[in-house]
């Protein structure tokens, strides 16, 4: 009897909700006429179905109504607490959507998603694009992104006042659906005191790839961030006899005319350096601290043994590198680098990447038409003055214009890929170049023979990035298949596969000692991997969008990462903590690079600027002050604006000349 009464009530509630007023009135009249409840049907299955249907209708309404009211309440909150409370809306939104999908209300979930997605489009567009593909209950299990969201809690930093306000609201309005979502999927990290300011929002919401407890556990692992033993710079320091008397005087004085002389030597050295095609990354296997004015106050980086067998270096190459090290300009916040900018013309939006050999003599470009093109700057210069233009706005910069369609083909064309080329990297000696493509392969080319030597197959999806190690021979790749892989030139299969990211691995970078690689991903995290066993030894959490670029400091202690929103973060590798966020770019940071002695950081962005940041001020802050100190210690020293050229790559030569490259854009 009670069961039938309940069914009648459910039917009446349903008719009322759907607006069937006449049917509702008729049902009410019938019930009033007979004292006993109406037995619509004796079939218990029908009663069960009506009961379940009514409950599910109620569920959907609770999610839609609950979220809508929570959203209105949050937006009308006091400004002091509003930005903290707004952090709660996004995780509540996506988990409400996924709960509705899990319960089978697919159409209602889609409507809910479309109604409110605009609120989160600015901050989380990439995540929303993925969730848009969740169209059934099975998708929640099949899609790794959705599954990881369902399995781990979102961490949100919030002050006690904001937390209390939220709980009071939820209890007062009896929003059980919202309370359930928050209880199940959000982990609040409540702090005492006033709400945090919007400016240090970098780590407040960590959504995926970021189970903080897991990261903390991994970040306890021991890593050896020092430099390789018996580096060339150590040899240079020991063999003081290699330096002439005048050079020794320069090394001792380290100021005034000495710096100017060295600066001139770099300018002239660059002209004759085309025979020594060595990439700046070679310098990363040693630190310039022996030649730094701060050497007496800054402790030297520890020395470590190599985990990979290192390739042998010929005496000729060794002498060439030592000559570059002796002629290196010591940069600082007072003495900024000379900049040489290479501009690609008439690329018709087809240029995807660029790379420059260590001395600037060779410039490579990877294109959407699956071609790789390499320009020899010495030959380009001989074709006449029209090929090289001096920049008008900066006496220390020169701008070389590279026109793919200009002249009688001023470049060497490398053809072999069957998809857009996304990355290119010169070997430290400049005699090889690697390219990665959407065709899932990596190709090794000889710049001496102008031919393709090897095609490396292993990834199953587009390969976004490839980087030679500082010592050559080994290289690392990053792919859409969510893995990074380590290879050696003499083997067609990868030596190691690094798996753990929850989304694309967009960029990869070697540590200075070649024992680790760092990977940046669309899951908004950077990971550090041990090359010997393929284990993840650090997870760096804090970015709010996909990571596009990485750089390691020459002493191996720090790392910089740039993201899609224009944020750069400086990390202490040993602790896994962010030292400081660098805010200044207004668009994607496509490239970052440390100067050879590690005192400056250069960054290039889609906002058509190269920026120079002062690293020394941050590195010198004592450990005990790091937590309480000013979070924006890294000063922006200079902004170098191009006319209309998004910056694809920046890198320092071993003599500390800064090279940058990009394609002129007429759309800006």
XYZ file of C-alpha atoms in Angstrom:
668
model
C 0.000 0.000 0.000
C 2.788 2.407 1.001
C 4.636 1.532 -2.150
C 1.652 2.447 -4.354
C 1.163 5.702 -2.453
C 4.788 6.548 -3.148
C 4.350 5.770 -6.849
C 1.287 8.031 -6.996
C 3.240 10.835 -5.389
C 6.109 10.390 -7.850
C 3.725 10.467 -10.819
C 2.035 13.616 -9.479
C 5.431 15.288 -8.960
C 6.521 14.344 -12.473
C 3.329 15.692 -14.079
C 3.699 18.941 -12.158
C 7.352 19.351 -13.147
C 6.632 18.764 -16.838
C 3.706 21.184 -16.792
C 0.891 18.697 -17.490
C -1.621 20.652 -15.419
C -4.784 18.930 -16.648
C -3.406 15.437 -16.062
C -2.171 16.520 -12.634
C -5.614 17.892 -11.734
C -7.309 14.730 -12.965
C -5.000 12.549 -10.855
C -5.693 14.706 -7.802
C -9.468 14.462 -8.354
C -9.272 10.681 -8.666
C -7.254 10.427 -5.469
C -9.716 12.628 -3.587
C -12.636 10.616 -4.914
C -11.264 7.306 -3.617
C -9.761 7.161 -0.192
C -7.498 4.275 -1.261
C -4.525 5.074 -3.442
C -4.931 4.257 -7.108
C -3.280 1.033 -8.213
C -2.084 1.931 -11.717
C -0.629 -1.507 -12.251
C 0.154 -4.510 -10.151
C 3.482 -5.034 -11.940
C 6.270 -4.288 -9.388
C 8.772 -3.699 -12.243
C 6.708 -0.722 -13.453
C 6.605 0.707 -9.965
C 10.367 0.211 -9.673
C 10.924 1.945 -13.022
C 8.740 4.928 -12.103
C 10.518 5.187 -8.753
C 13.981 5.089 -10.397
C 12.942 7.525 -13.143
C 11.644 9.993 -10.596
C 14.837 9.733 -8.560
C 17.031 10.256 -11.634
C 14.993 13.283 -12.681
C 15.550 14.627 -9.205
C 19.313 13.897 -9.439
C 19.720 15.896 -12.633
C 17.774 18.810 -11.194
C 19.921 18.777 -8.039
C 23.141 19.033 -10.033
C 21.903 21.738 -12.402
C 20.125 23.753 -9.732
C 22.885 23.261 -7.145
C 25.688 24.363 -9.458
C 23.727 27.325 -10.810
C 23.025 28.601 -7.275
C 26.612 27.989 -6.101
C 27.857 29.903 -9.139
C 25.571 32.876 -8.478
C 26.534 32.935 -4.789
C 30.260 32.808 -5.621
C 30.109 35.620 -8.166
C 28.199 37.832 -5.717
C 30.642 37.197 -2.832
C 32.834 39.903 -1.329
C 35.789 40.766 -3.564
C 38.224 39.867 -0.784
C 37.133 36.200 -0.874
C 35.669 35.938 -4.365
C 38.860 34.907 -6.218
C 39.466 32.092 -3.704
C 35.873 30.856 -3.852
C 35.914 30.946 -7.665
C 38.637 28.276 -7.571
C 36.032 25.796 -6.344
C 33.694 26.275 -9.313
C 35.798 24.563 -11.975
C 36.337 21.207 -10.230
C 32.681 21.207 -9.095
C 31.612 21.891 -12.697
C 33.623 19.069 -14.299
C 32.795 16.518 -11.599
C 29.072 17.366 -11.680
C 29.206 16.821 -15.447
C 31.009 13.490 -15.079
C 28.655 12.352 -12.285
C 25.676 13.026 -14.564
C 27.335 11.045 -17.364
C 28.141 8.196 -14.953
C 24.472 8.010 -13.921
C 23.369 7.829 -17.550
C 21.892 11.330 -17.983
C 23.851 11.969 -21.144
C 21.642 14.573 -22.782
C 21.202 16.562 -19.573
C 24.965 16.360 -18.914
C 25.682 17.760 -22.388
C 23.238 20.634 -21.835
C 24.791 21.346 -18.428
C 28.307 21.299 -19.943
C 27.387 23.690 -22.755
C 25.519 26.071 -20.451
C 28.423 26.709 -18.104
C 31.612 25.904 -20.036
C 32.097 29.558 -21.036
C 32.977 30.448 -17.419
C 36.074 28.230 -17.591
C 37.074 28.630 -21.243
C 39.798 31.180 -20.529
C 41.701 29.126 -17.960
C 40.909 25.543 -18.937
C 40.082 25.450 -22.652
C 42.391 22.488 -23.349
C 40.842 20.382 -20.576
C 37.330 21.253 -21.718
C 38.139 20.173 -25.279
C 39.115 16.759 -23.938
C 36.039 16.428 -21.704
C 33.842 17.362 -24.651
C 34.671 13.913 -25.977
C 33.015 12.188 -22.999
C 29.768 11.076 -24.599
C 28.962 7.906 -22.684
C 29.614 6.101 -19.416
C 32.265 3.894 -21.063
C 34.221 6.997 -22.093
C 34.807 7.830 -18.437
C 36.768 4.590 -18.140
C 38.406 4.616 -21.562
C 39.679 8.214 -21.528
C 42.784 8.413 -19.358
C 42.260 12.116 -18.627
C 38.705 11.574 -17.339
C 39.690 8.433 -15.432
C 42.558 10.180 -13.658
C 40.232 13.029 -12.681
C 37.731 10.586 -11.202
C 40.372 8.711 -9.245
C 42.326 11.571 -7.663
C 41.263 14.568 -5.627
C 41.805 18.143 -6.749
C 43.996 20.183 -4.396
C 42.796 23.725 -3.700
C 44.556 26.260 -1.488
C 42.082 28.435 0.384
C 42.090 30.557 3.555
C 40.063 29.673 6.659
C 37.543 32.508 6.112
C 36.736 31.418 2.537
C 36.469 27.797 3.671
C 34.029 28.675 6.472
C 31.921 30.818 4.128
C 31.628 27.941 1.651
C 30.596 25.406 4.305
C 28.016 27.783 5.775
C 26.497 28.321 2.337
C 26.321 24.583 1.545
C 24.648 23.753 4.877
C 22.271 26.686 4.784
C 21.029 25.894 1.270
C 21.135 22.118 1.891
C 22.976 21.650 -1.450
C 23.573 17.948 -0.920
C 24.632 17.312 -4.532
C 27.271 20.052 -4.425
C 28.383 19.030 -0.939
C 28.748 15.450 -2.174
C 30.893 16.489 -5.180
C 33.107 18.723 -3.030
C 33.486 16.079 -0.325
C 34.402 13.350 -2.810
C 36.609 15.199 -5.276
C 38.218 18.223 -3.590
C 40.999 18.298 -1.038
C 41.165 21.724 0.636
C 44.526 22.971 1.878
C 43.264 25.499 4.415
C 45.643 28.234 5.566
C 45.230 30.696 8.404
C 45.256 34.442 7.815
C 44.036 36.570 4.937
C 43.128 35.240 1.472
C 46.089 34.838 -0.886
C 46.427 37.456 -3.604
C 45.498 36.651 -7.194
C 49.099 37.233 -8.318
C 50.445 34.172 -6.486
C 47.754 31.881 -7.842
C 50.343 29.722 -9.611
C 49.890 26.681 -7.367
C 46.401 27.168 -5.924
C 44.505 24.734 -8.134
C 46.374 21.627 -9.231
C 44.001 19.582 -11.262
C 45.700 16.611 -12.883
C 49.025 14.878 -13.001
C 49.388 16.450 -9.640
C 48.265 14.267 -6.845
C 50.315 16.370 -4.434
C 50.963 13.527 -2.006
C 52.390 11.379 -4.797
C 54.520 14.276 -6.011
C 55.832 14.946 -2.501
C 56.713 11.285 -2.141
C 58.542 11.172 -5.485
C 60.338 14.432 -4.738
C 61.988 12.804 -1.713
C 64.078 10.624 -4.037
C 67.770 11.407 -4.085
C 69.158 13.044 -7.186
C 72.682 14.181 -8.002
C 72.406 17.497 -9.771
C 76.113 18.228 -10.107
C 78.322 18.241 -13.189
C 80.305 15.507 -14.888
C 83.790 14.795 -13.575
C 86.792 15.857 -15.620
C 84.876 18.402 -17.692
C 86.687 20.570 -20.209
C 86.258 23.634 -18.035
C 87.923 21.850 -15.138
C 90.808 21.002 -17.424
C 90.980 24.626 -18.538
C 91.135 25.754 -14.939
C 93.902 23.275 -14.091
C 95.894 24.012 -17.234
C 96.303 27.717 -16.527
C 99.298 27.642 -18.864
C 96.882 27.480 -21.786
C 96.035 31.114 -21.202
C 98.337 33.841 -22.473
C 99.582 36.462 -20.002
C 97.162 39.067 -21.291
C 94.260 36.611 -21.023
C 95.293 35.705 -17.480
C 95.220 39.388 -16.587
C 91.731 39.571 -18.042
C 90.664 36.573 -15.972
C 92.017 38.209 -12.820
C 90.617 41.678 -13.412
C 87.201 40.578 -14.660
C 85.970 44.113 -15.188
C 86.269 47.283 -17.232
C 88.420 46.917 -20.325
C 88.815 43.181 -19.833
C 85.138 42.581 -20.487
C 85.135 44.901 -23.459
C 88.123 43.098 -24.988
C 86.375 39.746 -24.527
C 83.219 41.134 -26.009
C 85.115 42.225 -29.111
C 86.758 38.821 -29.321
C 83.345 37.199 -29.472
C 82.235 39.518 -32.232
C 85.340 38.747 -34.305
C 85.384 35.095 -33.220
C 81.887 34.638 -34.558
C 83.013 35.571 -38.041
C 85.670 32.875 -38.166
C 83.767 30.283 -36.205
C 81.884 28.778 -39.119
C 84.418 25.940 -39.356
C 83.688 24.885 -35.771
C 80.073 23.824 -35.951
C 79.552 23.180 -32.256
C 76.239 23.723 -30.492
C 75.910 25.761 -27.314
C 74.558 22.766 -25.427
C 78.085 21.319 -25.334
C 78.835 23.991 -22.766
C 76.164 22.601 -20.511
C 78.412 19.702 -19.482
C 80.572 22.190 -17.595
C 80.070 25.313 -15.532
C 81.747 28.635 -16.037
C 82.129 29.149 -12.313
C 85.903 28.810 -12.520
C 85.906 31.988 -14.549
C 83.132 33.805 -12.713
C 83.753 36.807 -10.488
C 81.392 35.175 -7.960
C 83.453 31.973 -7.868
C 84.906 32.787 -4.459
C 81.505 33.294 -2.816
C 79.430 30.674 -4.690
C 80.149 27.032 -3.829
C 81.129 24.972 -6.873
C 78.665 22.426 -8.169
C 79.376 18.864 -6.997
C 80.943 16.424 -9.472
C 79.119 13.257 -10.485
C 79.910 10.168 -12.524
C 78.174 9.617 -15.865
C 75.463 6.947 -15.953
C 75.745 6.631 -19.732
C 78.986 5.655 -21.515
C 80.289 8.936 -22.929
C 81.476 9.241 -26.545
C 85.148 10.000 -27.148
C 86.107 13.493 -28.239
C 88.854 14.152 -30.776
C 91.774 16.407 -29.822
C 90.862 18.845 -32.590
C 87.324 19.275 -31.268
C 88.603 19.577 -27.715
C 90.992 22.381 -28.694
C 88.212 24.172 -30.544
C 85.963 24.059 -27.470
C 88.768 25.233 -25.160
C 89.394 28.180 -27.456
C 85.720 29.132 -27.223
C 85.797 28.835 -23.423
C 88.853 31.065 -23.176
C 87.130 33.690 -25.316
C 83.805 33.554 -23.515
C 82.197 36.842 -22.501
C 81.250 36.868 -18.816
C 77.673 38.140 -18.810
C 75.882 39.712 -15.862
C 72.978 42.046 -15.146
C 75.369 44.891 -16.052
C 76.901 43.326 -19.157
C 74.124 41.972 -21.399
C 74.791 39.740 -24.417
C 74.995 40.774 -28.027
C 72.042 39.334 -29.916
C 71.917 37.948 -33.418
C 68.353 37.457 -34.706
C 67.519 35.322 -37.745
C 64.234 36.197 -39.448
C 62.576 33.792 -41.897
C 60.694 35.543 -44.711
C 57.940 34.282 -47.030
C 57.287 31.125 -45.040
C 53.520 31.461 -45.607
C 52.879 30.271 -42.035
C 54.619 26.989 -42.849
C 57.551 27.247 -40.391
C 57.042 25.056 -37.295
C 60.471 25.152 -35.648
C 63.999 26.464 -36.002
C 67.419 25.571 -34.656
C 70.833 27.226 -34.836
C 74.265 25.580 -34.669
C 76.505 26.586 -31.748
C 78.343 29.318 -33.677
C 75.400 30.572 -35.720
C 76.905 29.352 -39.002
C 74.006 26.989 -39.781
C 70.298 27.711 -39.367
C 67.649 24.995 -39.769
C 63.904 25.323 -40.241
C 61.246 22.580 -40.063
C 58.164 23.124 -42.221
C 54.552 21.969 -42.488
C 55.194 20.604 -45.980
C 57.387 17.902 -44.313
C 60.662 19.499 -45.447
C 63.724 20.428 -43.418
C 65.834 23.290 -44.775
C 69.328 24.306 -43.644
C 70.958 27.626 -44.480
C 74.731 28.134 -44.406
C 75.120 31.725 -43.233
C 78.580 32.084 -44.763
C 77.192 31.290 -48.226
C 74.159 33.493 -47.648
C 76.441 36.398 -46.762
C 78.385 35.976 -50.006
C 75.240 36.374 -52.094
C 75.190 40.105 -51.503
C 74.328 42.650 -48.859
C 70.593 42.390 -49.484
C 70.449 39.043 -47.667
C 71.659 40.479 -44.362
C 69.972 43.478 -42.749
C 71.189 45.433 -39.732
C 68.560 45.988 -37.063
C 67.703 49.678 -36.783
C 66.780 49.900 -33.122
C 69.677 48.240 -31.284
C 73.346 48.741 -31.987
C 74.272 45.420 -30.343
C 71.839 43.344 -32.400
C 72.075 42.198 -35.976
C 69.186 40.702 -37.909
C 69.792 38.168 -40.663
C 66.880 37.701 -43.019
C 66.423 34.194 -44.356
C 64.132 33.936 -47.372
C 63.156 30.371 -48.339
C 62.113 31.532 -51.794
C 64.847 34.084 -52.315
C 67.719 33.720 -54.772
C 68.655 30.443 -56.461
C 67.785 28.303 -53.476
C 70.097 29.575 -50.779
C 69.425 26.542 -48.565
C 69.993 22.784 -48.526
C 66.718 20.862 -48.741
C 66.347 17.670 -46.688
C 63.353 15.581 -47.778
C 62.210 12.310 -46.225
C 59.479 12.993 -43.704
C 55.865 12.423 -44.714
C 54.323 14.863 -42.223
C 54.972 18.338 -40.744
C 58.394 18.688 -39.071
C 57.886 19.834 -35.473
C 61.421 19.952 -34.094
C 65.057 20.068 -35.198
C 68.306 19.968 -33.211
C 71.983 20.227 -34.207
C 74.524 17.853 -32.705
C 77.158 19.538 -30.491
C 79.671 19.230 -33.339
C 77.225 20.546 -35.938
C 77.867 17.613 -38.278
C 74.443 16.041 -37.681
C 70.915 17.315 -37.349
C 67.890 15.447 -35.966
C 64.320 16.204 -36.962
C 61.020 14.904 -35.561
C 57.723 14.820 -37.394
C 53.996 14.204 -37.256
C 54.734 11.046 -39.272
C 55.835 9.487 -35.894
C 59.498 9.194 -36.925
C 62.801 10.887 -36.067
C 65.393 11.263 -38.814
C 69.148 11.758 -38.551
C 70.745 13.861 -41.308
C 74.379 14.567 -42.116
C 75.147 18.240 -42.754
C 78.427 17.196 -44.393
C 76.887 14.676 -46.810
C 73.510 16.471 -47.038
C 71.779 13.094 -46.725
C 69.437 11.153 -44.465
C 71.347 8.490 -42.515
C 68.776 6.850 -40.195
C 65.018 6.834 -39.621
C 64.155 6.033 -35.973
C 60.737 4.431 -35.454
C 59.279 3.791 -32.018
C 56.633 6.383 -31.247
C 53.088 5.660 -32.403
C 51.953 9.274 -32.702
C 53.444 12.652 -33.745
C 56.821 13.470 -32.165
C 56.711 17.050 -30.889
C 60.306 17.516 -29.777
C 63.766 15.981 -30.108
C 66.988 17.140 -28.379
C 70.621 16.017 -28.616
C 72.374 15.439 -25.294
C 75.146 17.905 -24.292
C 77.767 15.287 -25.234
C 76.100 14.242 -28.497
C 75.479 10.593 -29.509
C 72.376 10.297 -27.264
C 69.108 12.117 -27.888
C 65.647 12.331 -26.321
C 62.225 12.636 -27.948
C 58.757 13.722 -26.745
C 55.478 12.602 -28.291
C 51.704 12.791 -28.422
C 51.715 9.177 -27.160
C 52.402 10.574 -23.635
C 55.930 9.162 -23.502
C 59.476 10.455 -23.798
C 62.199 8.160 -25.126
C 65.978 8.087 -24.978
C 67.919 6.915 -28.036
C 71.513 6.529 -29.164
C 72.545 7.299 -32.721
C 73.807 3.765 -33.340
C 70.581 1.917 -32.388
C 67.247 2.076 -34.148
C 65.263 1.128 -31.018
C 64.964 3.435 -27.965
C 67.147 2.679 -24.925
C 64.538 3.878 -22.420
C 60.838 4.781 -22.444
C 59.637 7.318 -19.862
C 55.898 6.846 -19.232
C 53.851 8.655 -16.607
C 52.496 11.908 -18.046
C 48.706 12.049 -18.408
C 48.768 13.950 -21.688
C 51.102 14.885 -24.570
C 54.774 15.312 -23.756
C 55.399 18.611 -25.546
C 59.071 19.317 -24.867
C 62.186 17.602 -23.557
C 65.551 18.837 -22.253
C 68.738 17.169 -21.010
C 70.284 17.893 -17.637
C 73.809 19.318 -17.747
C 75.333 16.032 -16.557
C 73.354 13.839 -19.021
C 72.099 11.630 -16.154
C 68.557 13.092 -16.257
C 66.071 14.424 -18.762
C 63.196 16.822 -18.063
C 59.848 16.633 -19.869
C 57.107 19.250 -20.088
C 53.536 18.151 -20.782
C 50.019 19.292 -21.609
C 49.025 17.878 -18.192
C 50.636 21.093 -16.795
C 53.483 19.303 -15.016
C 57.216 18.976 -15.606
C 58.882 15.688 -14.698
C 62.536 14.773 -14.227
C 63.585 11.241 -15.208
C 66.646 9.134 -14.405
C 68.155 7.983 -17.718
C 69.636 4.819 -16.207
C 66.411 3.209 -14.948
C 63.714 5.362 -16.595
C 62.201 6.319 -13.201
C 60.502 9.624 -12.508
C 62.520 11.330 -9.733
C 60.802 14.744 -9.609
C 57.371 16.177 -10.411
C 57.186 19.969 -10.674
C 53.661 21.324 -10.107
C 52.543 24.918 -10.563
C 51.890 25.728 -14.222
C 48.297 26.433 -15.231
C 48.642 25.509 -18.897
C 50.684 23.230 -21.150
C 54.480 23.493 -20.913
C 56.133 24.462 -24.193
C 59.809 25.020 -23.342
C 62.506 23.918 -20.889
C 66.079 24.960 -20.065
C 68.674 23.679 -17.580
C 71.169 25.939 -15.832
C 74.831 25.241 -16.708
C 75.604 24.115 -13.144
C 72.651 21.701 -13.246
C 70.972 23.102 -10.138
C 68.081 25.060 -11.662
C 65.535 24.560 -14.403
C 63.290 27.046 -16.213
C 59.982 26.132 -17.876
C 57.741 28.274 -20.078
C 54.044 27.689 -20.716
C 51.185 28.544 -23.049
C 49.956 31.440 -20.886
C 53.283 33.312 -20.988
C 54.418 32.263 -17.496
C 58.002 31.142 -16.860
C 58.877 29.265 -13.675
C 62.320 28.785 -12.144
C 62.704 25.512 -10.219
C 65.211 24.210 -7.703
C 65.852 20.687 -8.998
C 67.018 19.241 -5.680
C 63.909 20.287 -3.718
C 61.353 20.300 -6.562
C 60.142 23.741 -5.440
C 59.407 26.755 -7.613
C 61.879 29.506 -6.720
C 60.025 32.223 -8.560
C 57.427 32.688 -11.294
C 58.484 35.157 -14.019
C 55.611 37.179 -15.380
C 56.121 39.462 -18.353
C 55.226 37.680 -21.565
C 51.689 38.080 -22.866
C 51.620 34.917 -24.998
C 53.143 31.421 -25.373
C 56.764 31.079 -24.248
C 58.151 28.903 -27.019
C 61.784 28.917 -25.965
C 64.044 29.559 -22.940
C 67.847 29.357 -22.518
C 70.434 30.015 -19.800
C 73.638 31.904 -20.549
C 76.821 29.854 -20.250
C 77.748 31.003 -16.743
C 74.104 30.810 -15.648
C 73.696 34.454 -14.650
C 71.018 35.292 -17.272
C 67.925 33.607 -18.650
C 66.659 34.459 -22.143
C 63.084 33.740 -23.203
C 61.361 33.995 -26.581
C 57.622 34.256 -27.049
C 54.754 34.429 -29.514
C 54.329 38.041 -28.307
C 57.278 38.906 -30.633
C 59.777 39.685 -27.877
C 62.976 38.268 -26.423
C 63.314 38.984 -22.696
C 66.449 38.808 -20.547
C 66.081 37.936 -16.832
C 68.600 38.271 -14.001
C 69.148 34.812 -12.459
C 72.052 35.627 -10.138
C 69.889 37.564 -7.672
C 67.722 34.502 -7.123
C 70.521 31.944 -6.922
C 72.317 33.921 -4.214
C 69.383 34.071 -1.772
C 70.150 31.891 1.288
C 67.983 28.795 1.749
C 66.423 30.015 4.980
C 65.158 33.168 3.245
C 63.787 31.442 0.170
C 60.408 30.652 1.708
C 59.743 34.079 3.150
C 61.478 36.158 0.478
C 59.940 38.197 -2.300
C 58.482 35.686 -4.795
C 59.443 37.844 -7.786
C 63.168 38.161 -7.188
C 64.152 37.581 -10.805
C 64.408 40.990 -12.391
C 63.463 41.588 -15.996
C 66.630 43.216 -17.337
C 65.625 43.990 -20.903
C 62.916 43.392 -23.477
C 64.044 43.146 -27.104
C 61.093 43.609 -29.423
C 61.016 42.395 -33.021
C 59.036 44.235 -35.667
C 56.493 41.479 -36.185
C 58.265 38.185 -35.565
C 57.129 35.575 -33.015
C 60.293 34.062 -31.496
C 60.687 30.317 -32.136
C 64.097 29.684 -30.569
C 66.748 31.346 -28.418
C 70.132 29.823 -27.551
C 73.525 31.009 -26.333
C 76.723 30.155 -28.197
C 79.582 28.822 -26.124
C 81.097 32.300 -26.317
C 77.851 33.711 -24.872
C 76.482 35.338 -28.005
C 72.690 35.053 -27.995
C 71.052 33.677 -31.133
C 67.312 33.936 -31.757
C 65.095 33.030 -34.698
C 61.511 33.380 -35.890
C 59.295 33.818 -38.946
C 57.982 37.233 -39.936
C 54.225 37.238 -39.459
C 51.956 39.536 -41.445
C 48.909 38.507 -39.431
C 49.959 40.341 -36.275
